[in-house]
């Protein structure tokens, strides 16, 4: 199947303790460029997420946004540093004795001193969290790929139609080319007769000139190669897969042949048709930029 490089995917996964939301969108790019915006506490999973996404994506500039909520009521615990509290108390008692002032120390006062009571976040179960991340990332990637496939199918049908139209243009050029040579021969013969009036016309000389002219404007090789490139593009599209780079190369070759045909054209009809052909090739090249 053909995949577009633009797409969007979203997946939300939650359990009784936490919720994970993964959103991703992509635009055209020559390579696979993944930009992940992730909460700091999940940063150590970034390489795992990147490797997981590359199983689904070959090309494109992908922006990934991961939102994480931990709404459990027991995700922190209160820590009491008894040794530090004892040391504080001992020093305060010495201060009271040394300065001769009342020792009014209360528990509520002592607990306010630095590091006596601290809140510590409980250890996160990394394996459980990783499963949640993988489920959310895979879900978003699957939906992302679905949108790419739908758009890719539309691109494929549009390109196949354009390629068939190009084959029709090439067929016209092949049909028109021999007519130009005959028309040139008739014009040349008429002109020579007009100049020489009643004198004998050297048919061999006219045939030589016609042959030289026919050789200059001959585009048989170009049309044969162009038809081959067009057919190759169609076969590649029908084969599917990650064919964006290959199609881009084929389109460049098609454009090269069309340029040669236009440069050799010595006829208004063929020139116009070659211009139309180049216009269609350019449209095809633009569409190919959207294929993975």
PDB file of N, CA and C in Angstrom, residues 166-176 223 227:
ATOM      1  N   UNK A 166      -0.425  11.369 -19.265  1.00  0.00           N
ATOM      2  CA  UNK A 166       0.891  11.611 -19.875  1.00  0.00           C
ATOM      3  C   UNK A 166       1.159  10.640 -21.015  1.00  0.00           C
ATOM      4  N   UNK A 167       0.715   9.393 -20.858  1.00  0.00           N
ATOM      5  CA  UNK A 167       0.884   8.420 -21.949  1.00  0.00           C
ATOM      6  C   UNK A 167       0.123   8.858 -23.194  1.00  0.00           C
ATOM      7  N   UNK A 168      -1.047   9.452 -23.006  1.00  0.00           N
ATOM      8  CA  UNK A 168      -1.830   9.966 -24.137  1.00  0.00           C
ATOM      9  C   UNK A 168      -1.074  11.089 -24.838  1.00  0.00           C
ATOM     10  N   UNK A 169      -0.441  11.968 -24.072  1.00  0.00           N
ATOM     11  CA  UNK A 169       0.340  13.057 -24.664  1.00  0.00           C
ATOM     12  C   UNK A 169       1.529  12.522 -25.454  1.00  0.00           C
ATOM     13  N   UNK A 170       2.211  11.535 -24.905  1.00  0.00           N
ATOM     14  CA  UNK A 170       3.353  10.941 -25.600  1.00  0.00           C
ATOM     15  C   UNK A 170       2.893  10.279 -26.901  1.00  0.00           C
ATOM     16  N   UNK A 171       1.758   9.618 -26.863  1.00  0.00           N
ATOM     17  CA  UNK A 171       1.218   8.969 -28.068  1.00  0.00           C
ATOM     18  C   UNK A 171       0.936  10.016 -29.147  1.00  0.00           C
ATOM     19  N   UNK A 172       0.428  11.174 -28.751  1.00  0.00           N
ATOM     20  CA  UNK A 172       0.170  12.251 -29.718  1.00  0.00           C
ATOM     21  C   UNK A 172       1.470  12.727 -30.357  1.00  0.00           C
ATOM     22  N   UNK A 173       2.515  12.885 -29.529  1.00  0.00           N
ATOM     23  CA  UNK A 173       3.801  13.331 -30.062  1.00  0.00           C
ATOM     24  C   UNK A 173       4.349  12.312 -31.050  1.00  0.00           C
ATOM     25  N   UNK A 174       4.222  11.011 -30.726  1.00  0.00           N
ATOM     26  CA  UNK A 174       4.704   9.965 -31.636  1.00  0.00           C
ATOM     27  C   UNK A 174       3.931   9.978 -32.948  1.00  0.00           C
ATOM     28  N   UNK A 175       2.651  10.259 -32.871  1.00  0.00           N
ATOM     29  CA  UNK A 175       1.819  10.285 -34.090  1.00  0.00           C
ATOM     30  C   UNK A 175       2.102  11.524 -34.931  1.00  0.00           C
ATOM     31  N   UNK A 176       2.366  12.634 -34.268  1.00  0.00           N
ATOM     32  CA  UNK A 176       2.557  13.904 -34.960  1.00  0.00           C
ATOM     33  C   UNK A 176       3.933  14.019 -35.610  1.00  0.00           C
ATOM     34  N   UNK A 223      10.735   9.418 -26.572  1.00  0.00           N
ATOM     35  CA  UNK A 223       9.369   8.969 -26.278  1.00  0.00           C
ATOM     36  C   UNK A 223       9.355   7.527 -25.767  1.00  0.00           C
ATOM     37  N   UNK A 227       7.936   6.687 -22.098  1.00  0.00           N
ATOM     38  CA  UNK A 227       6.873   5.697 -21.860  1.00  0.00           C
ATOM     39  C   UNK A 227       7.335   4.627 -20.870  1.00  0.00           C
TER      40      UNK A 227
END
